[in-house]
Coordinates of C-alpha atoms in Angstrom, one line a residue:
M7 CA 0.1 0.0 0.1
R8 CA 1.7 3.2 -1.2
A9 CA 1.9 6.3 1.4
L10 CA 2.6 10.1 0.6
G11 CA 5.1 11.9 2.9
I12 CA 4.8 15.7 3.7
D13 CA 7.4 18.2 4.9
F14 CA 5.2 21.2 5.5
G15 CA 6.8 24.4 5.3
E16 CA 5.6 28.2 5.5
R17 CA 7.1 28.6 1.8
R18 CA 7.8 25.1 0.4
I19 CA 5.9 21.5 0.8
G20 CA 8.4 18.8 0.2
V21 CA 6.4 15.5 -1.0
A22 CA 7.9 11.8 -0.8
I23 CA 6.2 8.7 -2.0
S24 CA 6.6 5.1 -1.2
D25 CA 6.9 2.0 -3.5
P26 CA 3.7 -0.1 -4.3
E27 CA 4.4 -2.3 -1.3
G28 CA 5.1 0.5 1.4
S29 CA 8.8 -0.6 2.0
Y30 CA 10.9 2.4 0.9
A31 CA 10.3 6.2 0.3
L32 CA 11.4 8.0 -2.7
P33 CA 11.6 11.9 -2.9
S34 CA 9.0 13.3 -5.3
E35 CA 8.9 16.9 -5.6
S36 CA 8.7 20.1 -3.8
L37 CA 5.4 22.3 -4.1
V38 CA 5.7 26.1 -3.4
R39 CA 3.2 26.9 -0.8
T40 CA 1.4 30.0 -1.6
D41 CA -1.9 29.2 0.3
D42 CA -3.4 26.5 2.0
A43 CA -6.2 25.7 -0.5
S44 CA -3.9 25.5 -3.4
A45 CA -1.5 23.4 -1.3
L46 CA -4.2 21.1 -0.2
A47 CA -5.7 20.2 -3.6
A48 CA -2.2 19.7 -5.3
I49 CA -1.7 17.1 -2.7
A50 CA -4.9 15.7 -2.5
A51 CA -4.5 15.2 -6.8
I52 CA -0.9 13.7 -6.1
A53 CA -2.5 11.1 -3.8
Q54 CA -5.3 10.5 -6.0
R55 CA -2.9 10.0 -9.1
E56 CA -0.3 7.8 -6.9
N57 CA -3.1 5.6 -5.5
I58 CA -1.9 6.6 -2.2
A59 CA -3.8 4.6 0.9
W60 CA -2.5 7.1 3.8
I61 CA -0.3 9.9 4.2
V62 CA 2.0 11.1 6.7
V63 CA 2.6 14.9 7.7
G64 CA 5.5 16.0 9.6
E65 CA 5.4 18.0 12.8
P66 CA 8.3 20.0 14.1
L67 CA 8.4 19.3 17.9
R68 CA 10.2 21.3 20.4
S69 CA 13.3 19.4 22.0
D70 CA 11.1 18.5 24.9
G71 CA 8.4 16.8 23.0
S72 CA 5.8 19.6 23.3
A73 CA 4.1 21.3 20.3
G74 CA 5.1 24.7 19.4
P75 CA 3.1 27.1 16.6
P76 CA 4.9 25.4 13.7
A77 CA 3.6 21.8 15.0
V78 CA 0.2 23.2 15.5
R79 CA 0.0 24.7 12.1
A80 CA 1.4 21.4 10.9
R81 CA -1.3 19.4 13.0
R82 CA -4.0 21.7 11.2
F83 CA -2.7 21.3 7.9
A84 CA -2.8 17.5 8.5
A85 CA -6.4 17.7 9.3
R86 CA -7.4 19.7 6.6
L87 CA -5.6 17.2 4.5
A88 CA -7.7 14.2 5.9
A89 CA -11.1 16.2 5.0
A90 CA -9.6 17.2 1.4
S91 CA -8.1 13.9 0.3
G92 CA -10.4 11.6 2.1
L93 CA -7.5 9.5 3.2
P94 CA -6.1 8.6 6.7
V95 CA -3.7 11.1 7.6
E96 CA -0.8 11.0 10.6
T97 CA 1.5 13.0 11.9
I98 CA 5.2 12.1 12.8
D99 CA 8.2 14.2 14.4
E100 CA 10.3 15.9 12.1
T101 CA 12.9 17.7 14.4
L102 CA 16.3 17.9 12.3
T103 CA 14.9 15.9 8.9
S104 CA 15.4 19.1 7.3
R105 CA 19.2 19.7 8.8
E106 CA 19.8 15.8 7.7
A107 CA 18.5 16.5 4.3
D108 CA 21.3 19.4 4.4
H109 CA 23.9 17.3 5.4
R110 CA 22.8 14.4 3.0
L111 CA 23.0 16.8 0.1
R112 CA 26.4 18.4 1.1
E113 CA 27.7 15.1 1.3
A114 CA 26.7 14.0 -2.3
G115 CA 28.0 17.1 -3.3
V116 CA 25.0 18.9 -4.7
P117 CA 26.0 22.6 -5.3
P118 CA 24.4 25.1 -2.7
A119 CA 22.2 26.4 -5.3
R120 CA 20.3 23.2 -5.8
R121 CA 20.3 22.0 -2.3
K122 CA 17.3 24.4 -1.9
E123 CA 15.2 22.8 -4.2
R124 CA 15.9 19.4 -3.1
R125 CA 15.9 19.6 0.6
D126 CA 12.1 19.8 1.0
A127 CA 11.4 16.4 -1.0
L128 CA 14.5 14.6 0.6
A129 CA 13.3 15.6 4.2
A130 CA 9.8 14.2 3.2
Q131 CA 11.4 11.0 2.5
L132 CA 13.2 10.6 5.5
L133 CA 10.1 11.3 7.6
L134 CA 8.1 8.9 5.4
Q135 CA 10.7 6.4 5.6
E136 CA 10.4 6.5 9.6
A137 CA 6.7 6.3 9.3
L138 CA 6.8 3.2 7.0
D139 CA 9.6 1.2 9.7
R140 CA 7.2 2.0 12.5
H141 CA 4.2 0.6 10.2
R142 CA 6.3 -2.7 9.6
S143 CA 7.2 -3.0 12.8
R144 CA 3.7 -2.9 14.3
P145 CA 2.3 -6.4 15.4
A146 CA -0.2 -7.7 12.6

């Protein structure tokens, strides 16, 4: 069952898609976020086109695990995405995924000008992979 990972940001939204079996995540694209309605419609269209079964949205929790304003915005977006797509949507802590994505892009030798456009989709891949791994480790 395919899953969609969303790295929700103020300016850009990273998108990652799993393989059909839900074993591994691949970066897909970065969407420019102009407003929530457009972003929700674009993500719902991707979910339909790719035959997605469920969606995970990253929420940036504080180091103590509490939810600050960015996490609250991500949770609200996730709830609206569930309504717009008709799919189950869960959230997962995305703390440091963008930093990890930057590190991986630097290590891969991606020029700084190209990192920005790839970072969000790679961050979405990282959080989706974590969610896929958690789903696989759950007892049946």
